[in-house]
PDB file of C-alpha atoms in Angstrom:
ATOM      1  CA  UNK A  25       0.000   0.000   0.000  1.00 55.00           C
ATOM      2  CA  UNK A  26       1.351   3.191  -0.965  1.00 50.00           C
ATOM      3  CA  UNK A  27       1.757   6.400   1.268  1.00 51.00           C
ATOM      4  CA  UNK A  28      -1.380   8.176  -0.744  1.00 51.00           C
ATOM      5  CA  UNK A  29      -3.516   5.111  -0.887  1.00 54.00           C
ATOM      6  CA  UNK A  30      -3.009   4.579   3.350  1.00 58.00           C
ATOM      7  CA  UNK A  31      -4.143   7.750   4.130  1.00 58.00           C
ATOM      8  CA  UNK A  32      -7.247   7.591   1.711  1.00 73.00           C
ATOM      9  CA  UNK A  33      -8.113   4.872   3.712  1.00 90.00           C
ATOM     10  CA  UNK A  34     -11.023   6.035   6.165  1.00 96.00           C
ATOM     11  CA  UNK A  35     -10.810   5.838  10.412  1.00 98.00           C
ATOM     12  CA  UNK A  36     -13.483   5.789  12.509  1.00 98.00           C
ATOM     13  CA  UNK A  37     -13.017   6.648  16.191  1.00 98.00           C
ATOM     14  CA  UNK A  38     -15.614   5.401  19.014  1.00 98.00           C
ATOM     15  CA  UNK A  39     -15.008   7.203  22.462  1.00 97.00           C
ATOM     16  CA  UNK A  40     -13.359  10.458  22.787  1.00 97.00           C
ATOM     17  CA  UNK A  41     -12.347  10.413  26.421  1.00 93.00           C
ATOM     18  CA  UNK A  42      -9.731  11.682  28.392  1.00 90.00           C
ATOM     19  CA  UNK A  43      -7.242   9.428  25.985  1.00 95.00           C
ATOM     20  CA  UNK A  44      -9.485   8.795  22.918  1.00 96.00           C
ATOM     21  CA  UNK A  45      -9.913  12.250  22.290  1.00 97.00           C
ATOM     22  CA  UNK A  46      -5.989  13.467  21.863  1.00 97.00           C
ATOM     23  CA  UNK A  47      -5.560  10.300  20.139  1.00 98.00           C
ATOM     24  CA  UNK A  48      -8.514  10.435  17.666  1.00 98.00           C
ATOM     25  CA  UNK A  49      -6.830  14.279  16.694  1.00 98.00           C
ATOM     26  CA  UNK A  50      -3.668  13.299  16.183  1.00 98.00           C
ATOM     27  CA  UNK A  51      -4.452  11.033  13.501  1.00 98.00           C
ATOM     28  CA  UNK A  52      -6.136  13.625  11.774  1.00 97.00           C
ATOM     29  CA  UNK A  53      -3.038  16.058  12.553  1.00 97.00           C
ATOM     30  CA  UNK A  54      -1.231  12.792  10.082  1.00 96.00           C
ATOM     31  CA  UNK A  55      -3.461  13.120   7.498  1.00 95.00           C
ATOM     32  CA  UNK A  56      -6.473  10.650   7.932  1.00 96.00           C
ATOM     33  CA  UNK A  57      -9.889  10.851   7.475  1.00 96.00           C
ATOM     34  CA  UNK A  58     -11.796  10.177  10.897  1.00 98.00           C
ATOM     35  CA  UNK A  59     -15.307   9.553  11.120  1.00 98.00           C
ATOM     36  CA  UNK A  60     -15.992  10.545  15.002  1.00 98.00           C
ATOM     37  CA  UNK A  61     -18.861   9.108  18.172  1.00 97.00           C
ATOM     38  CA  UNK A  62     -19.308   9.720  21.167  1.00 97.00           C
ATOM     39  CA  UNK A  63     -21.987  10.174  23.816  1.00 95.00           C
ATOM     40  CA  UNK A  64     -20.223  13.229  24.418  1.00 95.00           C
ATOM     41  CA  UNK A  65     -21.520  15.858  22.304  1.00 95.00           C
ATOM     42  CA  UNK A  66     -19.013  18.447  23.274  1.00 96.00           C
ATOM     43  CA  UNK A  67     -16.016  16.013  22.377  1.00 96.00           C
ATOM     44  CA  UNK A  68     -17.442  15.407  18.968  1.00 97.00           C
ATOM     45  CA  UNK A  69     -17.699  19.165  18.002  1.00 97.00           C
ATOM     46  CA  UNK A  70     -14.293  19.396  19.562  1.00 97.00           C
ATOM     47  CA  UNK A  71     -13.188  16.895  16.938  1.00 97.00           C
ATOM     48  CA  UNK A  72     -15.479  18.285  14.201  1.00 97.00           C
ATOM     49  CA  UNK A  73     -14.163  21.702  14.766  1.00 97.00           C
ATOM     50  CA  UNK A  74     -10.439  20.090  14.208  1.00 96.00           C
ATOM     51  CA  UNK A  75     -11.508  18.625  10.361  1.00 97.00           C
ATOM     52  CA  UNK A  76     -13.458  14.932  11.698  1.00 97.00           C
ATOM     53  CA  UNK A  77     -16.638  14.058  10.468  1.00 97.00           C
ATOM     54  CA  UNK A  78     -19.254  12.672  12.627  1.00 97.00           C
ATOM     55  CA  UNK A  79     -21.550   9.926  12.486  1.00 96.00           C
ATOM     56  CA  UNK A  80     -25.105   9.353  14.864  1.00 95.00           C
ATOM     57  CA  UNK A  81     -23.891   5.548  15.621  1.00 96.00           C
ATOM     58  CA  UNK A  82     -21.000   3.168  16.252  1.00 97.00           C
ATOM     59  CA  UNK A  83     -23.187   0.772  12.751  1.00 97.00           C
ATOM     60  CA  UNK A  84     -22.916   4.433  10.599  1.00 97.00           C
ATOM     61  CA  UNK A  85     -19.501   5.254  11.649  1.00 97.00           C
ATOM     62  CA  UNK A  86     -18.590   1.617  10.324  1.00 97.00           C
ATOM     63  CA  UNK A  87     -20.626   1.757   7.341  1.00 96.00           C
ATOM     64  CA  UNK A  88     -18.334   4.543   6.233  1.00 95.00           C
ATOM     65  CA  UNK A  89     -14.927   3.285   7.714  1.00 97.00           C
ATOM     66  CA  UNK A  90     -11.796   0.939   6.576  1.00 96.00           C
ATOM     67  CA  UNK A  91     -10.491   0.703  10.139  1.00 98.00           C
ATOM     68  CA  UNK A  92     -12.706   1.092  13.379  1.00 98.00           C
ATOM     69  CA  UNK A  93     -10.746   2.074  16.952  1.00 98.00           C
ATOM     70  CA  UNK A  94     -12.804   1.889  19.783  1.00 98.00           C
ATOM     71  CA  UNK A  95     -11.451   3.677  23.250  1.00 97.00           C
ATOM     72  CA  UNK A  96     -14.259   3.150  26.024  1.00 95.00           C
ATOM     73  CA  UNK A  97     -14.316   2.879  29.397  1.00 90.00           C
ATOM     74  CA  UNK A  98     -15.036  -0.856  30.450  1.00 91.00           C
ATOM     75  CA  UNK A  99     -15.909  -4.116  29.068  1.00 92.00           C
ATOM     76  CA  UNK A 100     -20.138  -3.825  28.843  1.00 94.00           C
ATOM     77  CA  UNK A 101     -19.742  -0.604  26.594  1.00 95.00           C
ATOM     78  CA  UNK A 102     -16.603  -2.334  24.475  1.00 96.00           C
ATOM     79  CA  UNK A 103     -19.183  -5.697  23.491  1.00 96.00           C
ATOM     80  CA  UNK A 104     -22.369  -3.063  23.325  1.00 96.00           C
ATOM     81  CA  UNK A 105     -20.525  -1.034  21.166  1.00 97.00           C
ATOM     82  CA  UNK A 106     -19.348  -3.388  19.031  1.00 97.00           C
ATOM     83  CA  UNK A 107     -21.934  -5.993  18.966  1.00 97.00           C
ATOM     84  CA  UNK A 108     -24.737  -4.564  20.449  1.00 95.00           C
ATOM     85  CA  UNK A 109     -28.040  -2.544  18.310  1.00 93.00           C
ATOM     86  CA  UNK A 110     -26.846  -0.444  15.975  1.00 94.00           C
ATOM     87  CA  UNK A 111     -23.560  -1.321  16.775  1.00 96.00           C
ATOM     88  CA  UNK A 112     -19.860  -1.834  14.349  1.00 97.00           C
ATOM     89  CA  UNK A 113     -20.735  -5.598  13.853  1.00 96.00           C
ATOM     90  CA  UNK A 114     -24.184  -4.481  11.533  1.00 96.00           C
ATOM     91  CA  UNK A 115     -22.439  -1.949  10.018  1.00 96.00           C
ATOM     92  CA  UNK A 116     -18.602  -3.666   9.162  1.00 95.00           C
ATOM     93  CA  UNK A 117     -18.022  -3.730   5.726  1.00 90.00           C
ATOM     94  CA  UNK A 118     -16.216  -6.880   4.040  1.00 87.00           C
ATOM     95  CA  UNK A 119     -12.474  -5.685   4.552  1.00 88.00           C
ATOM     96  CA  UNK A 120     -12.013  -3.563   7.243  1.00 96.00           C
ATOM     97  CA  UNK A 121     -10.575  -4.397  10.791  1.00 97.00           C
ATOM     98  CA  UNK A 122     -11.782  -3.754  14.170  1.00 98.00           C
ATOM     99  CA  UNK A 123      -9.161  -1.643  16.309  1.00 98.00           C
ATOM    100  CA  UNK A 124     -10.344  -1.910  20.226  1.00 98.00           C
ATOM    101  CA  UNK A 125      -7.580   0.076  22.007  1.00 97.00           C
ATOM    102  CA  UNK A 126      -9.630  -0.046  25.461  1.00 95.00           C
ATOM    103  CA  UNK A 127      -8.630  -1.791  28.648  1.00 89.00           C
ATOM    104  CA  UNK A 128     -11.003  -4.614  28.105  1.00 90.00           C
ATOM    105  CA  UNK A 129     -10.627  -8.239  29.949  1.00 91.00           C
ATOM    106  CA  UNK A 130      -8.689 -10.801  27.292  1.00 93.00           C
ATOM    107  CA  UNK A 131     -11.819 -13.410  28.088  1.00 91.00           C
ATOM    108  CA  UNK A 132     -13.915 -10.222  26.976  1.00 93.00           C
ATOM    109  CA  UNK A 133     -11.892  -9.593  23.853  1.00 95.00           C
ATOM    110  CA  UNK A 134     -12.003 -13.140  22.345  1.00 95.00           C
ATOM    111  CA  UNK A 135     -15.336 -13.452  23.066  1.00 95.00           C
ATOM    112  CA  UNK A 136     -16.030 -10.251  20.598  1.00 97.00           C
ATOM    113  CA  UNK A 137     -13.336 -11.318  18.089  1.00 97.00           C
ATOM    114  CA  UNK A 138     -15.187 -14.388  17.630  1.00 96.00           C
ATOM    115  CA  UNK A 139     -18.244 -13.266  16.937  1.00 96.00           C
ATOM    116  CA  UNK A 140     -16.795 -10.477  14.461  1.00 96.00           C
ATOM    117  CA  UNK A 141     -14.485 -13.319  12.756  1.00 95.00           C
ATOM    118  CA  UNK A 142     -17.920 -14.682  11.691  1.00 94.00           C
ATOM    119  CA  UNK A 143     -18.643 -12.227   9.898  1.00 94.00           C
ATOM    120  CA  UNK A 144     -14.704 -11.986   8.131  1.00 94.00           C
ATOM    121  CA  UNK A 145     -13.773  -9.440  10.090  1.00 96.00           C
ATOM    122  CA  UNK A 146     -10.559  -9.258  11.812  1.00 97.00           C
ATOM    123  CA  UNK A 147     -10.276  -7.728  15.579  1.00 98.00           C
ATOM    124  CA  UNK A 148      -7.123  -6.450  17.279  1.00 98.00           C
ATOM    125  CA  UNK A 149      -6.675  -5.514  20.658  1.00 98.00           C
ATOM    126  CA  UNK A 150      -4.683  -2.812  20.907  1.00 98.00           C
ATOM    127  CA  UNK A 151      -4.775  -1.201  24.784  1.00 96.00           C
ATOM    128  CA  UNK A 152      -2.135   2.040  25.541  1.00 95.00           C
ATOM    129  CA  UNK A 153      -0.010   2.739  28.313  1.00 92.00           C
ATOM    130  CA  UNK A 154       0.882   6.010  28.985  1.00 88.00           C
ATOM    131  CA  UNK A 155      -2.016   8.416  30.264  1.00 86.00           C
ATOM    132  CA  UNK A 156      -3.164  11.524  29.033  1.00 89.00           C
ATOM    133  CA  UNK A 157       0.323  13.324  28.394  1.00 89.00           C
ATOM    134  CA  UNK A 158       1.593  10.756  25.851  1.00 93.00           C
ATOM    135  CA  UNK A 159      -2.143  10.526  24.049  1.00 95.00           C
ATOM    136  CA  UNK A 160      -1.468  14.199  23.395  1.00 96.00           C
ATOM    137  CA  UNK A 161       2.113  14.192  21.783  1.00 95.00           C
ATOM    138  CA  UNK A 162       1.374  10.896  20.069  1.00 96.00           C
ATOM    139  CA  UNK A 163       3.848   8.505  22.039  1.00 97.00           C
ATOM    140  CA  UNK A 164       1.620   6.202  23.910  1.00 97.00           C
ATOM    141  CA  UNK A 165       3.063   2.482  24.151  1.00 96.00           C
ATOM    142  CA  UNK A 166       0.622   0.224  22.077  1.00 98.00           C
ATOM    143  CA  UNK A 167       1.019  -3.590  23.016  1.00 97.00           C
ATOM    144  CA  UNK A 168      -1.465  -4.995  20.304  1.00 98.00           C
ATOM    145  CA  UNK A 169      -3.012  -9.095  20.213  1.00 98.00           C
ATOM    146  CA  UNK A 170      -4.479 -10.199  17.059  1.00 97.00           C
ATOM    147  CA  UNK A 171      -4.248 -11.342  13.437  1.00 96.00           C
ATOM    148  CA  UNK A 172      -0.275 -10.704  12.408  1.00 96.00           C
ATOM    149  CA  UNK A 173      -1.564  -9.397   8.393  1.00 96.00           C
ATOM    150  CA  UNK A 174      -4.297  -7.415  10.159  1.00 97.00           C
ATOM    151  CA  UNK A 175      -1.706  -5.715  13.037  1.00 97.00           C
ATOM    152  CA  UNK A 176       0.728  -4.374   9.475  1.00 96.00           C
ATOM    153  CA  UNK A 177      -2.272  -3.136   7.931  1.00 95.00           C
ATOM    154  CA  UNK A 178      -2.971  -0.456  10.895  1.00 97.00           C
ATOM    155  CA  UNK A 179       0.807  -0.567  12.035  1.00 97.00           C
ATOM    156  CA  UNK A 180       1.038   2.917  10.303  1.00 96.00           C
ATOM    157  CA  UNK A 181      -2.131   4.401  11.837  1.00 97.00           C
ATOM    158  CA  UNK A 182      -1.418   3.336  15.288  1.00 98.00           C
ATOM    159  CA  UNK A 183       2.517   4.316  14.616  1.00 97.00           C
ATOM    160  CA  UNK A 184       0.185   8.311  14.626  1.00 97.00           C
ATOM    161  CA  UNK A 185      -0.606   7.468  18.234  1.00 98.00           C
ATOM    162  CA  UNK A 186       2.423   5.281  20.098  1.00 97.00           C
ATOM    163  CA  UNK A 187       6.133   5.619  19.975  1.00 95.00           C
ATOM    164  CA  UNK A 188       6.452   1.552  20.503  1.00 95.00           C
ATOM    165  CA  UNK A 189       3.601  -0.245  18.839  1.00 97.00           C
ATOM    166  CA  UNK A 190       4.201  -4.142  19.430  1.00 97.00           C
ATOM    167  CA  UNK A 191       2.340  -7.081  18.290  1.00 98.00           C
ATOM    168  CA  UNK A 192       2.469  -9.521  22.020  1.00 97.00           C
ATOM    169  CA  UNK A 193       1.015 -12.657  19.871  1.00 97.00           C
ATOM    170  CA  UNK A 194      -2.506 -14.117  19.293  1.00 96.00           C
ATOM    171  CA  UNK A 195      -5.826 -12.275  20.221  1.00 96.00           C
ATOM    172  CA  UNK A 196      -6.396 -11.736  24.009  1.00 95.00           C
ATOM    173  CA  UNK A 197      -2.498 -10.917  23.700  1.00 97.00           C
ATOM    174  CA  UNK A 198      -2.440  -7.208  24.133  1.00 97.00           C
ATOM    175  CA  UNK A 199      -5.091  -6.732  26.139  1.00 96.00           C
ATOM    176  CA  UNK A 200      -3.278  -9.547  28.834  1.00 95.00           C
ATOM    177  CA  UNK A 201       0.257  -7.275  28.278  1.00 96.00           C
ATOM    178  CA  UNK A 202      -2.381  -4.258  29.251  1.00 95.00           C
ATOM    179  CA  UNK A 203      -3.409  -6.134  32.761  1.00 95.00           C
ATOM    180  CA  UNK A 204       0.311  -6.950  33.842  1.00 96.00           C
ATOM    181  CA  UNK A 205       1.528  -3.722  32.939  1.00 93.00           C
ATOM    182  CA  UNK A 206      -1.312  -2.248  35.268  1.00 94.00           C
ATOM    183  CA  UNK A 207       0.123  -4.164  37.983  1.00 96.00           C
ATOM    184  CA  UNK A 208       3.589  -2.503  37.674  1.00 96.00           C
ATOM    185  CA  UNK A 209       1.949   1.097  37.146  1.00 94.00           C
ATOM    186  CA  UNK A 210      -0.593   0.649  39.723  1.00 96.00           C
ATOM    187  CA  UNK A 211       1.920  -1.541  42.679  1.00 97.00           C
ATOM    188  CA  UNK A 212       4.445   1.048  41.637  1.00 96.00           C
ATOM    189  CA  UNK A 213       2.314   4.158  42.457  1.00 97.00           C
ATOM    190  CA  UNK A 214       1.301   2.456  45.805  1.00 97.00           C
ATOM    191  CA  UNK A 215       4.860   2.144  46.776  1.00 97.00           C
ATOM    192  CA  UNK A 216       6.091   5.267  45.935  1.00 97.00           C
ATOM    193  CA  UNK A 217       2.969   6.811  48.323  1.00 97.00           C
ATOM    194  CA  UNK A 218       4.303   4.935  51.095  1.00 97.00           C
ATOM    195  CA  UNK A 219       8.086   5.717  51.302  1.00 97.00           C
ATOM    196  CA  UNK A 220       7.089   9.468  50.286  1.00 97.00           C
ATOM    197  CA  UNK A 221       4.537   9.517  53.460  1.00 98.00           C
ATOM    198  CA  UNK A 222       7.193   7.579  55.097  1.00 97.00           C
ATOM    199  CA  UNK A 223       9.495  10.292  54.379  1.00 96.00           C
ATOM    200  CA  UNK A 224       7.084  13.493  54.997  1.00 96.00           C
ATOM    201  CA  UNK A 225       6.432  11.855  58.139  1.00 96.00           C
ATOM    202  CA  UNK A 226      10.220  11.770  59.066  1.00 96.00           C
ATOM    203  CA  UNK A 227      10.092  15.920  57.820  1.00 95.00           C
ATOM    204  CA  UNK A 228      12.370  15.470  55.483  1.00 95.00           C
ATOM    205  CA  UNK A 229      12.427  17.508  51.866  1.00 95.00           C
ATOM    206  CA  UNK A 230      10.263  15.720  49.660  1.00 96.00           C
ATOM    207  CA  UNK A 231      11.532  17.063  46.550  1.00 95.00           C
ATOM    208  CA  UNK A 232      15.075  17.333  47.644  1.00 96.00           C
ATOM    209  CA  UNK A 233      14.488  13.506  48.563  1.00 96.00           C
ATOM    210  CA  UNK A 234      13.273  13.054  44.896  1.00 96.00           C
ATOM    211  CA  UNK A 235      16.201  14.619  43.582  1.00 95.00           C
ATOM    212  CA  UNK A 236      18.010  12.447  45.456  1.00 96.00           C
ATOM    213  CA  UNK A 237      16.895   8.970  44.475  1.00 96.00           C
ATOM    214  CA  UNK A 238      15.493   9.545  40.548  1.00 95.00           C
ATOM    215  CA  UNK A 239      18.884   8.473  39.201  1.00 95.00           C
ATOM    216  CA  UNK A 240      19.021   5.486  41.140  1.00 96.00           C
ATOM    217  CA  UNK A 241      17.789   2.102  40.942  1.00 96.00           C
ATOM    218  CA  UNK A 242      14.440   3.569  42.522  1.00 95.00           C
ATOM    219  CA  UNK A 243      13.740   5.904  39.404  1.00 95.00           C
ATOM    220  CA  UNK A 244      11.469   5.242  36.973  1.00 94.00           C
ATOM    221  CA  UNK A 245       9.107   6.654  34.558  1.00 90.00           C
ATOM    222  CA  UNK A 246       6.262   5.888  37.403  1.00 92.00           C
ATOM    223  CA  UNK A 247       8.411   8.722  39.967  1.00 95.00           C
ATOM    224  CA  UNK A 248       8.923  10.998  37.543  1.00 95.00           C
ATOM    225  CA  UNK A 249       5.287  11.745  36.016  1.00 92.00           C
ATOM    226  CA  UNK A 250       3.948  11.404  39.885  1.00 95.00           C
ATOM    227  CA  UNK A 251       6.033  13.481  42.438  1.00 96.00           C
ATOM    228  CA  UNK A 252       5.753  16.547  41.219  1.00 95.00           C
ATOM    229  CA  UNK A 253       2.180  16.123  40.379  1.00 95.00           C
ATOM    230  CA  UNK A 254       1.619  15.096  44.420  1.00 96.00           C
ATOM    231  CA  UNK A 255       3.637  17.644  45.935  1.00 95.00           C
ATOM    232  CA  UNK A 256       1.529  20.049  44.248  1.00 94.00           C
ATOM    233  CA  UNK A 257      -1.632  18.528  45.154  1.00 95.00           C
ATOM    234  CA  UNK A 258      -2.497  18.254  41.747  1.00 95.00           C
ATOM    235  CA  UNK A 259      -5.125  15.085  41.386  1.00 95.00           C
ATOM    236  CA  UNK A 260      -6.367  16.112  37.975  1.00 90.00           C
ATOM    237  CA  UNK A 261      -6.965  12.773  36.325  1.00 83.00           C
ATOM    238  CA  UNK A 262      -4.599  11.867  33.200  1.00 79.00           C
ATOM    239  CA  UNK A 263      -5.824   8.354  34.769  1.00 83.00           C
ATOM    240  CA  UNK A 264      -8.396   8.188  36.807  1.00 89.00           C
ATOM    241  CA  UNK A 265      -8.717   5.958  39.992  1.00 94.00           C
ATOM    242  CA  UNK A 266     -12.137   4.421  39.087  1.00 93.00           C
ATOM    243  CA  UNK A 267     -10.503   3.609  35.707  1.00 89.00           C
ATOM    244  CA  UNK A 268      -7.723   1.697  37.293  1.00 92.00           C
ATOM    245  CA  UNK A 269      -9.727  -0.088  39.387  1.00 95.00           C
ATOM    246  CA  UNK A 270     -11.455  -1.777  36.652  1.00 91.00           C
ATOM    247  CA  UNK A 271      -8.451  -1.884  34.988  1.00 92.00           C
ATOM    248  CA  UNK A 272      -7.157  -3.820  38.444  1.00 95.00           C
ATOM    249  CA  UNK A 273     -10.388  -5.866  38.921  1.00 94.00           C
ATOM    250  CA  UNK A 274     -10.233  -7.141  35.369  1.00 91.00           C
ATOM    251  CA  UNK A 275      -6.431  -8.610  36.597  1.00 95.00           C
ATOM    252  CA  UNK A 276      -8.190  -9.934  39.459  1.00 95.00           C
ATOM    253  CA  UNK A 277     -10.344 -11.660  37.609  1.00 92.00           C
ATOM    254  CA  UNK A 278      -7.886 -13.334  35.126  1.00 92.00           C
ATOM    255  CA  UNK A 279      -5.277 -14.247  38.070  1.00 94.00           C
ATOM    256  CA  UNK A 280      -8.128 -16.183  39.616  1.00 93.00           C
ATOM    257  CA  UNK A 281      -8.991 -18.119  36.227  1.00 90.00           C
ATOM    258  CA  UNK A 282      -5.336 -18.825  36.093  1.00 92.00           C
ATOM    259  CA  UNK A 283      -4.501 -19.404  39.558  1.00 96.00           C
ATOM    260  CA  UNK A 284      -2.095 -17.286  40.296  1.00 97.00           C
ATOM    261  CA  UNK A 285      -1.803 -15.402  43.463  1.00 97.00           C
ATOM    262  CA  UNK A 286      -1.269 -11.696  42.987  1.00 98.00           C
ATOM    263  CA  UNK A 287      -1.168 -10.357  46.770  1.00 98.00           C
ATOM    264  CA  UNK A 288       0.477  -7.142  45.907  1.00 97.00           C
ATOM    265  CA  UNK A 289      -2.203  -6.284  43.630  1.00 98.00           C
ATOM    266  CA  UNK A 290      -5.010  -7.316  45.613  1.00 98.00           C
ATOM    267  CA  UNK A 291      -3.872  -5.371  48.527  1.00 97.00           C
ATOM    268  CA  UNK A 292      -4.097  -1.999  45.745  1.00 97.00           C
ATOM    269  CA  UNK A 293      -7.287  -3.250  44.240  1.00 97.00           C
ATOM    270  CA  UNK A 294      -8.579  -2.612  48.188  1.00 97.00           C
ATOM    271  CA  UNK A 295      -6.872   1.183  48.771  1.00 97.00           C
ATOM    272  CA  UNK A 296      -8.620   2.039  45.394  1.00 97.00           C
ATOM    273  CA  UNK A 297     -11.941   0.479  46.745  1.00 97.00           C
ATOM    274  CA  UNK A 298     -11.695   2.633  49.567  1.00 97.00           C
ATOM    275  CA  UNK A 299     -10.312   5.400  47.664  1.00 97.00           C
ATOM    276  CA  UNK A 300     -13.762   5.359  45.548  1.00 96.00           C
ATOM    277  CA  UNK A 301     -16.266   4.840  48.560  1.00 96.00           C
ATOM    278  CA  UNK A 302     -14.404   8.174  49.870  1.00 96.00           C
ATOM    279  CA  UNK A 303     -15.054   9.947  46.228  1.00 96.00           C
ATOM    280  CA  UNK A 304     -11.877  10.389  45.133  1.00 96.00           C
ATOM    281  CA  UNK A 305     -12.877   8.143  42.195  1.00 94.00           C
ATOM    282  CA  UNK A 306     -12.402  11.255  39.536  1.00 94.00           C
ATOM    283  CA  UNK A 307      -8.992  11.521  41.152  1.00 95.00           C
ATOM    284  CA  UNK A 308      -5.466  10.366  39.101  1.00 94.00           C
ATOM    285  CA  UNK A 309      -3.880   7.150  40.400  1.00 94.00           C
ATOM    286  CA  UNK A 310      -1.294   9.337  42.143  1.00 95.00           C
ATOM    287  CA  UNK A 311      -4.477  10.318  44.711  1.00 96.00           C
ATOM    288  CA  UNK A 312      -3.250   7.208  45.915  1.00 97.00           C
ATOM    289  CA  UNK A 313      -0.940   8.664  48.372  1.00 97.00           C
ATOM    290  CA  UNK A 314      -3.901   9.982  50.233  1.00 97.00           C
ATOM    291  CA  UNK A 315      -5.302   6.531  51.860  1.00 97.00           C
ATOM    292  CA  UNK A 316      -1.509   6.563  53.127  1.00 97.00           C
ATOM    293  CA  UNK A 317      -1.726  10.012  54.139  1.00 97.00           C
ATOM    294  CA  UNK A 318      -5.114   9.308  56.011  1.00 96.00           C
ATOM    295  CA  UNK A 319      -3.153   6.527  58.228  1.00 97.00           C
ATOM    296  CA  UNK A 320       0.031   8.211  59.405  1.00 97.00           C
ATOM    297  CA  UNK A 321      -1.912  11.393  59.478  1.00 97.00           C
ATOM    298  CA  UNK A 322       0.796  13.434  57.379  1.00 97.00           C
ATOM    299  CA  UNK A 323       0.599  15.366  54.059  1.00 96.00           C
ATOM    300  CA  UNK A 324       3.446  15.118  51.659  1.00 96.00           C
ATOM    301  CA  UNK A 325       3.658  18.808  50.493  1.00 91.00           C
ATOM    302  CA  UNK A 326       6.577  20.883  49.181  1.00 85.00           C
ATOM    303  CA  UNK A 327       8.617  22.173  52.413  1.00 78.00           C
ATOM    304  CA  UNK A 328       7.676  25.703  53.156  1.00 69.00           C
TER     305      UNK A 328
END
């Protein structure tokens, strides 16, 4: 396929969220066609305004699409979306390939690329890692399960949203990559809350502490986006709490079909539980640091 003929080809985008949204415009900053939904009418003017076209259903926005990317929030709205009334699967044209970039549960995911492969159309899973900074400049990590001709067909259109776009193997693939790379992220956040309530306990400088230790075997990508946004205060969500905890019940859930014991995670999967019965659930995962806040009874501030 040649450069012109690729970006004739037409992209629909379902779910214009905190990460769908960024991502859906930069693929028309690269030249594509995208055919937006959304429950969110605001979100699809916001893409309209930016040169998108917009269509009244997930089964229109197929209708008129080569590739279809889905980015929704948990596994009920993935299937409704794509099998459900007036959903991708009655509007799929012979050809095109179903994109679902959501954290959705692997068991979830095969189910729905069953049903579409009935019909001869191919589904990848496709979830991101990143959060809302890297959906904006286009550099999101893409860990992608499916059909290996289907994955290089969209290769180049998900190359407009991720810096590393990887094909993990066979469908359920990506979306099981997506899970244990929620574990890291997620166990990872926890841990950094403790030492850094240990530490603001002990009245130390936070950030001089942080200095201190980013170069080290304790730094990490995790540390860097996080401190500064906790010293600040600043819970604005690039990814939410309530999102994670699906994200970390979905884990839950596959651990226990495989039998394997994930105590770490549970024990996270429980401070986000409580986390969301206090209503921090609109919070970012770095909120996190506030159930361990709330038991030494200590804020971890910048020194004044």
């Amino acid at each position: 396929m040649t450069y012109r003929e690729e970006r004739q080809m037409k992209i629909g985008f379902i779910g214009l969220g905190i990460m769908g949204k960024p991502m859906a415009k930069n693929l028309l900053k690269h030249g594509y066609a995208v055919i937006v939904n959304d429950i969110n009418e605001q979100s699809v003017g916001e893409l309209v305004q930016a040169g998108a076209a917009s269509e009244v259903s997930p089964q229109a926005v197929a209708r008129e699409s080569d590739i279809m990317i889905t980015m929704l929030p948990n596994n009920e709205i993935v299937r409704s979306v794509i099998l459900g009334d007036n959903g991708i699967a009655q509007g799929a044209k012979s050809g095109s390939v179903v994109v679902d970039m959501s954290s959705t549960s692997p068991v979830v995911v095969r189910e729905i690329a069953a049903r579409l492969q009935e019909q001869g159309i191919p589904m990848l899973d496709a979830p991101v890692s990143g959060g809302e900074p890297k959906a904006i400049d286009g550099t999101l990590s893409i860990m992608v399960g499916g059909d290996e001709a289907a994955f290089e067909r969209v290769k180049p259109v998900l190359a407009c949203m991720g810096k590393d776009v990887v094909r993990v193997g066979a469908s359920g693939s990506g979306a099981t990559a997506k899970l244990a790379n929620q574990i890291i992220v997620n166990v990872n956040i926890a841990a950094m809350s403790e030492a850094l309530v240990l530490a603001a306990k002990a009245g130390i400088d936070i950030e001089k502490m942080y200095e201190a230790i980013r170069g080290g075997l304790a730094g990490s990508a995790v540390l860097d986006a996080k401190v500064p946004m906790i010293v600040e205060r600043n819970f604005k969500a690039g990814g939410r709490i309530d999102i994670n905890l699906k994200d970390l019940t979905n884990v839950m859930e596959t651990a226990e079909s495989l039998a394997v014991p994930l105590p770490l995670t549970a024990h996270v999967k429980h401070v986000f539980e409580t986390l969301k019965e206090a209503g921090k659930q609109a919070d970012d995962h770095c909120g996190v640091v506030q159930y361990y806040e709330n038991l030494a009874g200590t804020i971890v501030q910048k020194s004044r």
